[in-house]
């Protein structure tokens, strides 16, 4: 900003007086900027905590529904949100349904008190079993409540030497307040078959739309995936 100067007449017996308006004006501008930054930060915190949060897909466990390099938005209020630093929850719109694609804190990290919150990983999987459901897998076919559960998003890309849990596991009953989750890429997903059920309090939200997608192998934007609704 160009500095303002007061020009005084050159008289022998009149002294110049310094401007008193510049300092208050600078303080006023600084205060306005500070207030704007604080309000923007608080608004971003509220949106991220209670409404929507962005996530990036780092692995292929949800192929072909979600690809490596996809960026998606997760709605947080639909299942209810825990109020920070309290044990209270905002009333959910609904409970998770079978088939929902959810983001949650990795249960094994939640059990480790040595991890700080920034060290804990977030997973994204599809809900297969609800509280009280009976879930099992026989020869790569998932059964829920003794009936085959097949979905169009399920794929089998194979693996050179996978553990037995990939193809078969005995009947399990999902406990109250928990969910059984699997990746759509059945043969290449580290999910509830290996580390158990997802507690309700670990769920961060429902994945609902892609807002960006980058193919690092071909070094290009996947324009056809942007704004794609997640099913």
mmCIF file of C-alpha atoms in Angstrom:
data_model
loop_
_atom_site.group_PDB
_atom_site.id
_atom_site.type_symbol
_atom_site.label_atom_id
_atom_site.label_comp_id
_atom_site.label_asym_id
_atom_site.label_seq_id
_atom_site.Cartn_x
_atom_site.Cartn_y
_atom_site.Cartn_z
ATOM 1 C CA UNK A 1 0.000 0.000 0.000
ATOM 2 C CA UNK A 2 1.348 3.441 -0.942
ATOM 3 C CA UNK A 3 2.350 5.385 2.135
ATOM 4 C CA UNK A 4 0.305 8.504 2.828
ATOM 5 C CA UNK A 5 2.119 11.718 3.796
ATOM 6 C CA UNK A 6 0.852 14.994 5.220
ATOM 7 C CA UNK A 7 2.559 17.987 3.617
ATOM 8 C CA UNK A 8 2.942 20.927 5.972
ATOM 9 C CA UNK A 9 3.553 24.536 4.922
ATOM 10 C CA UNK A 10 7.179 25.620 5.319
ATOM 11 C CA UNK A 11 6.929 28.264 7.985
ATOM 12 C CA UNK A 12 9.590 28.972 10.415
ATOM 13 C CA UNK A 13 7.537 28.762 13.574
ATOM 14 C CA UNK A 14 5.155 25.806 12.723
ATOM 15 C CA UNK A 15 6.279 22.213 13.356
ATOM 16 C CA UNK A 16 5.075 19.178 11.418
ATOM 17 C CA UNK A 17 2.721 16.749 13.203
ATOM 18 C CA UNK A 18 2.893 12.979 12.500
ATOM 19 C CA UNK A 19 -0.133 11.174 11.039
ATOM 20 C CA UNK A 20 -2.187 9.337 13.620
ATOM 21 C CA UNK A 21 -4.501 7.506 11.184
ATOM 22 C CA UNK A 22 -2.044 4.983 9.692
ATOM 23 C CA UNK A 23 -1.487 2.729 12.743
ATOM 24 C CA UNK A 24 -5.188 2.267 13.635
ATOM 25 C CA UNK A 25 -5.945 1.487 9.999
ATOM 26 C CA UNK A 26 -3.284 -1.241 9.879
ATOM 27 C CA UNK A 27 -4.576 -2.743 13.139
ATOM 28 C CA UNK A 28 -8.095 -2.737 11.733
ATOM 29 C CA UNK A 29 -7.010 -4.579 8.567
ATOM 30 C CA UNK A 30 -5.028 -7.171 10.560
ATOM 31 C CA UNK A 31 -8.010 -7.788 12.819
ATOM 32 C CA UNK A 32 -10.309 -8.278 9.823
ATOM 33 C CA UNK A 33 -7.940 -10.806 8.260
ATOM 34 C CA UNK A 34 -7.574 -12.660 11.572
ATOM 35 C CA UNK A 35 -11.333 -12.829 12.067
ATOM 36 C CA UNK A 36 -11.842 -14.127 8.522
ATOM 37 C CA UNK A 37 -9.196 -16.834 8.977
ATOM 38 C CA UNK A 38 -10.632 -17.946 12.324
ATOM 39 C CA UNK A 39 -14.188 -18.097 10.972
ATOM 40 C CA UNK A 40 -13.059 -20.043 7.905
ATOM 41 C CA UNK A 41 -11.101 -22.502 10.075
ATOM 42 C CA UNK A 42 -14.053 -23.048 12.408
ATOM 43 C CA UNK A 43 -16.415 -23.535 9.475
ATOM 44 C CA UNK A 44 -14.049 -26.069 7.881
ATOM 45 C CA UNK A 45 -13.768 -27.908 11.212
ATOM 46 C CA UNK A 46 -17.542 -28.092 11.605
ATOM 47 C CA UNK A 47 -18.024 -29.337 8.019
ATOM 48 C CA UNK A 48 -15.263 -31.940 8.375
ATOM 49 C CA UNK A 49 -16.465 -33.147 11.768
ATOM 50 C CA UNK A 50 -20.205 -33.266 11.251
ATOM 51 C CA UNK A 51 -21.005 -33.144 7.521
ATOM 52 C CA UNK A 52 -18.541 -34.155 4.792
ATOM 53 C CA UNK A 53 -14.937 -35.349 4.661
ATOM 54 C CA UNK A 54 -12.676 -36.126 1.702
ATOM 55 C CA UNK A 55 -10.706 -39.362 1.343
ATOM 56 C CA UNK A 56 -8.320 -40.847 -1.209
ATOM 57 C CA UNK A 57 -8.198 -44.494 -2.315
ATOM 58 C CA UNK A 58 -4.664 -45.914 -1.851
ATOM 59 C CA UNK A 59 -5.235 -49.604 -2.710
ATOM 60 C CA UNK A 60 -7.187 -51.896 -5.022
ATOM 61 C CA UNK A 61 -9.284 -53.726 -2.419
ATOM 62 C CA UNK A 62 -12.494 -52.072 -3.666
ATOM 63 C CA UNK A 63 -11.873 -52.500 -7.408
ATOM 64 C CA UNK A 64 -13.662 -52.010 -9.705
ATOM 65 C CA UNK A 65 -16.057 -49.902 -7.653
ATOM 66 C CA UNK A 66 -13.191 -47.687 -6.472
ATOM 67 C CA UNK A 67 -9.812 -47.404 -8.153
ATOM 68 C CA UNK A 68 -6.413 -46.385 -6.838
ATOM 69 C CA UNK A 69 -6.248 -42.603 -7.173
ATOM 70 C CA UNK A 70 -9.966 -42.004 -6.732
ATOM 71 C CA UNK A 71 -10.867 -39.110 -4.426
ATOM 72 C CA UNK A 72 -14.260 -39.329 -2.768
ATOM 73 C CA UNK A 73 -16.549 -37.544 -0.352
ATOM 74 C CA UNK A 74 -18.017 -39.196 2.717
ATOM 75 C CA UNK A 75 -21.189 -37.978 4.377
ATOM 76 C CA UNK A 76 -20.688 -38.172 8.128
ATOM 77 C CA UNK A 77 -24.023 -37.133 9.612
ATOM 78 C CA UNK A 78 -26.092 -39.948 8.077
ATOM 79 C CA UNK A 79 -24.935 -42.517 10.672
ATOM 80 C CA UNK A 80 -24.587 -39.952 13.440
ATOM 81 C CA UNK A 81 -21.410 -38.197 14.516
ATOM 82 C CA UNK A 82 -19.646 -38.268 17.829
ATOM 83 C CA UNK A 83 -19.224 -34.793 19.320
ATOM 84 C CA UNK A 84 -15.481 -34.194 19.844
ATOM 85 C CA UNK A 85 -14.155 -34.546 23.404
ATOM 86 C CA UNK A 86 -17.486 -35.993 24.622
ATOM 87 C CA UNK A 87 -19.277 -39.345 24.676
ATOM 88 C CA UNK A 88 -22.379 -37.885 23.008
ATOM 89 C CA UNK A 89 -23.549 -38.631 19.484
ATOM 90 C CA UNK A 90 -25.674 -36.600 17.101
ATOM 91 C CA UNK A 91 -28.847 -38.547 16.272
ATOM 92 C CA UNK A 92 -28.266 -40.555 13.063
ATOM 93 C CA UNK A 93 -30.489 -40.304 9.999
ATOM 94 C CA UNK A 94 -30.324 -44.093 9.672
ATOM 95 C CA UNK A 95 -28.208 -47.119 10.551
ATOM 96 C CA UNK A 96 -25.761 -48.689 8.054
ATOM 97 C CA UNK A 97 -27.461 -50.974 5.532
ATOM 98 C CA UNK A 98 -26.153 -54.084 3.868
ATOM 99 C CA UNK A 99 -24.385 -52.956 0.691
ATOM 100 C CA UNK A 100 -23.328 -49.531 2.001
ATOM 101 C CA UNK A 101 -19.749 -48.501 1.208
ATOM 102 C CA UNK A 102 -18.380 -47.105 4.449
ATOM 103 C CA UNK A 103 -15.190 -45.491 5.738
ATOM 104 C CA UNK A 104 -14.069 -46.515 9.215
ATOM 105 C CA UNK A 105 -11.088 -46.495 11.511
ATOM 106 C CA UNK A 106 -9.137 -49.757 11.240
ATOM 107 C CA UNK A 107 -10.255 -51.791 14.286
ATOM 108 C CA UNK A 108 -6.764 -53.097 15.057
ATOM 109 C CA UNK A 109 -5.489 -49.523 15.313
ATOM 110 C CA UNK A 110 -8.309 -48.646 17.702
ATOM 111 C CA UNK A 111 -7.104 -51.384 20.044
ATOM 112 C CA UNK A 112 -3.556 -50.007 20.130
ATOM 113 C CA UNK A 113 -3.253 -47.309 22.828
ATOM 114 C CA UNK A 114 0.275 -46.451 21.681
ATOM 115 C CA UNK A 115 -0.975 -44.972 18.406
ATOM 116 C CA UNK A 116 -1.756 -41.267 18.135
ATOM 117 C CA UNK A 117 -4.871 -40.263 16.229
ATOM 118 C CA UNK A 118 -2.853 -39.210 13.163
ATOM 119 C CA UNK A 119 -1.175 -42.647 13.073
ATOM 120 C CA UNK A 120 -4.437 -44.573 12.794
ATOM 121 C CA UNK A 121 -5.519 -45.779 9.366
ATOM 122 C CA UNK A 122 -8.917 -45.422 7.701
ATOM 123 C CA UNK A 123 -10.330 -48.326 5.684
ATOM 124 C CA UNK A 124 -13.118 -48.356 3.097
ATOM 125 C CA UNK A 125 -15.191 -51.520 2.593
ATOM 126 C CA UNK A 126 -18.725 -52.668 1.839
ATOM 127 C CA UNK A 127 -21.101 -53.719 4.611
ATOM 128 C CA UNK A 128 -21.984 -57.404 4.226
ATOM 129 C CA UNK A 129 -23.284 -58.461 7.632
ATOM 130 C CA UNK A 130 -25.489 -56.433 9.987
ATOM 131 C CA UNK A 131 -25.801 -56.973 13.756
ATOM 132 C CA UNK A 132 -27.346 -60.396 14.340
ATOM 133 C CA UNK A 133 -26.636 -61.689 10.807
ATOM 134 C CA UNK A 134 -25.077 -65.102 10.224
ATOM 135 C CA UNK A 135 -22.214 -64.828 7.716
ATOM 136 C CA UNK A 136 -20.093 -67.540 6.133
ATOM 137 C CA UNK A 137 -18.114 -68.193 2.937
ATOM 138 C CA UNK A 138 -17.887 -71.460 0.998
ATOM 139 C CA UNK A 139 -15.747 -71.722 -2.138
ATOM 140 C CA UNK A 140 -15.700 -67.928 -2.557
ATOM 141 C CA UNK A 141 -19.481 -67.630 -2.213
ATOM 142 C CA UNK A 142 -20.687 -65.446 0.668
ATOM 143 C CA UNK A 143 -23.780 -66.571 2.560
ATOM 144 C CA UNK A 144 -25.818 -64.228 4.731
ATOM 145 C CA UNK A 145 -28.468 -65.839 6.926
ATOM 146 C CA UNK A 146 -27.978 -69.118 4.997
ATOM 147 C CA UNK A 147 -28.649 -67.535 1.584
ATOM 148 C CA UNK A 148 -26.051 -66.711 -1.099
ATOM 149 C CA UNK A 149 -25.249 -63.000 -1.144
ATOM 150 C CA UNK A 150 -24.132 -62.009 -4.626
ATOM 151 C CA UNK A 151 -23.764 -58.406 -5.764
ATOM 152 C CA UNK A 152 -22.797 -57.039 -9.204
ATOM 153 C CA UNK A 153 -19.838 -55.133 -7.743
ATOM 154 C CA UNK A 154 -18.142 -58.319 -6.509
ATOM 155 C CA UNK A 155 -15.112 -59.407 -8.551
ATOM 156 C CA UNK A 156 -12.463 -62.137 -8.302
ATOM 157 C CA UNK A 157 -9.112 -61.217 -9.811
ATOM 158 C CA UNK A 158 -7.295 -64.126 -8.247
ATOM 159 C CA UNK A 159 -4.143 -64.296 -6.187
ATOM 160 C CA UNK A 160 -1.042 -66.414 -6.533
ATOM 161 C CA UNK A 161 -1.163 -67.878 -3.026
ATOM 162 C CA UNK A 162 -3.796 -66.529 -0.676
ATOM 163 C CA UNK A 163 -4.664 -67.610 2.870
ATOM 164 C CA UNK A 164 -7.628 -70.000 3.353
ATOM 165 C CA UNK A 165 -9.784 -67.166 4.746
ATOM 166 C CA UNK A 166 -9.980 -65.692 1.244
ATOM 167 C CA UNK A 167 -12.114 -68.577 0.014
ATOM 168 C CA UNK A 168 -13.754 -70.184 3.052
ATOM 169 C CA UNK A 169 -14.624 -69.238 6.592
ATOM 170 C CA UNK A 170 -17.070 -70.813 9.056
ATOM 171 C CA UNK A 171 -20.420 -69.344 10.074
ATOM 172 C CA UNK A 172 -20.069 -66.244 12.225
ATOM 173 C CA UNK A 173 -22.750 -64.288 14.060
ATOM 174 C CA UNK A 174 -22.267 -60.519 13.866
ATOM 175 C CA UNK A 175 -22.471 -59.121 17.421
ATOM 176 C CA UNK A 176 -24.686 -56.203 18.398
ATOM 177 C CA UNK A 177 -23.227 -52.819 17.478
ATOM 178 C CA UNK A 178 -20.831 -54.348 14.926
ATOM 179 C CA UNK A 179 -20.649 -54.957 11.160
ATOM 180 C CA UNK A 180 -18.983 -57.510 8.897
ATOM 181 C CA UNK A 181 -17.287 -55.755 5.973
ATOM 182 C CA UNK A 182 -15.518 -56.936 2.830
ATOM 183 C CA UNK A 183 -13.823 -55.413 -0.178
ATOM 184 C CA UNK A 184 -15.457 -55.788 -3.597
ATOM 185 C CA UNK A 185 -12.160 -57.168 -4.924
ATOM 186 C CA UNK A 186 -12.663 -60.346 -2.919
ATOM 187 C CA UNK A 187 -9.300 -61.991 -3.607
ATOM 188 C CA UNK A 188 -7.223 -58.924 -2.767
ATOM 189 C CA UNK A 189 -8.914 -57.369 0.238
ATOM 190 C CA UNK A 190 -7.761 -57.278 3.845
ATOM 191 C CA UNK A 191 -11.130 -57.164 5.593
ATOM 192 C CA UNK A 192 -13.374 -58.685 8.285
ATOM 193 C CA UNK A 193 -12.298 -62.173 7.222
ATOM 194 C CA UNK A 194 -8.929 -61.448 8.805
ATOM 195 C CA UNK A 195 -9.373 -58.890 11.594
ATOM 196 C CA UNK A 196 -13.009 -59.303 12.618
ATOM 197 C CA UNK A 197 -15.982 -56.998 12.954
ATOM 198 C CA UNK A 198 -16.195 -53.212 12.652
ATOM 199 C CA UNK A 199 -17.584 -51.489 15.768
ATOM 200 C CA UNK A 200 -20.297 -48.916 15.089
ATOM 201 C CA UNK A 201 -18.246 -46.190 16.810
ATOM 202 C CA UNK A 202 -15.405 -46.728 14.303
ATOM 203 C CA UNK A 203 -17.561 -45.824 11.318
ATOM 204 C CA UNK A 204 -16.837 -42.344 9.956
ATOM 205 C CA UNK A 205 -19.440 -42.149 7.218
ATOM 206 C CA UNK A 206 -20.998 -43.286 3.970
ATOM 207 C CA UNK A 207 -19.016 -42.904 0.745
ATOM 208 C CA UNK A 208 -21.322 -41.297 -1.793
ATOM 209 C CA UNK A 209 -19.536 -39.557 -4.695
ATOM 210 C CA UNK A 210 -16.205 -39.232 -6.511
ATOM 211 C CA UNK A 211 -14.940 -35.691 -7.023
ATOM 212 C CA UNK A 212 -11.545 -36.461 -8.600
ATOM 213 C CA UNK A 213 -9.677 -39.422 -10.058
ATOM 214 C CA UNK A 214 -6.049 -39.656 -11.147
ATOM 215 C CA UNK A 215 -4.504 -42.577 -13.025
ATOM 216 C CA UNK A 216 -0.860 -42.554 -11.934
ATOM 217 C CA UNK A 217 0.122 -45.346 -14.326
ATOM 218 C CA UNK A 218 -1.088 -43.474 -17.408
ATOM 219 C CA UNK A 219 -0.457 -40.061 -15.828
ATOM 220 C CA UNK A 220 -3.881 -38.689 -16.688
ATOM 221 C CA UNK A 221 -7.210 -37.639 -15.201
ATOM 222 C CA UNK A 222 -10.046 -40.170 -15.336
ATOM 223 C CA UNK A 223 -12.666 -37.663 -16.456
ATOM 224 C CA UNK A 224 -15.358 -40.330 -16.805
ATOM 225 C CA UNK A 225 -15.195 -41.056 -13.055
ATOM 226 C CA UNK A 226 -15.592 -37.507 -11.752
ATOM 227 C CA UNK A 227 -18.994 -36.893 -10.131
ATOM 228 C CA UNK A 228 -19.738 -40.626 -10.225
ATOM 229 C CA UNK A 229 -22.104 -41.752 -7.476
ATOM 230 C CA UNK A 230 -20.792 -44.690 -5.421
ATOM 231 C CA UNK A 231 -23.046 -47.747 -5.258
#
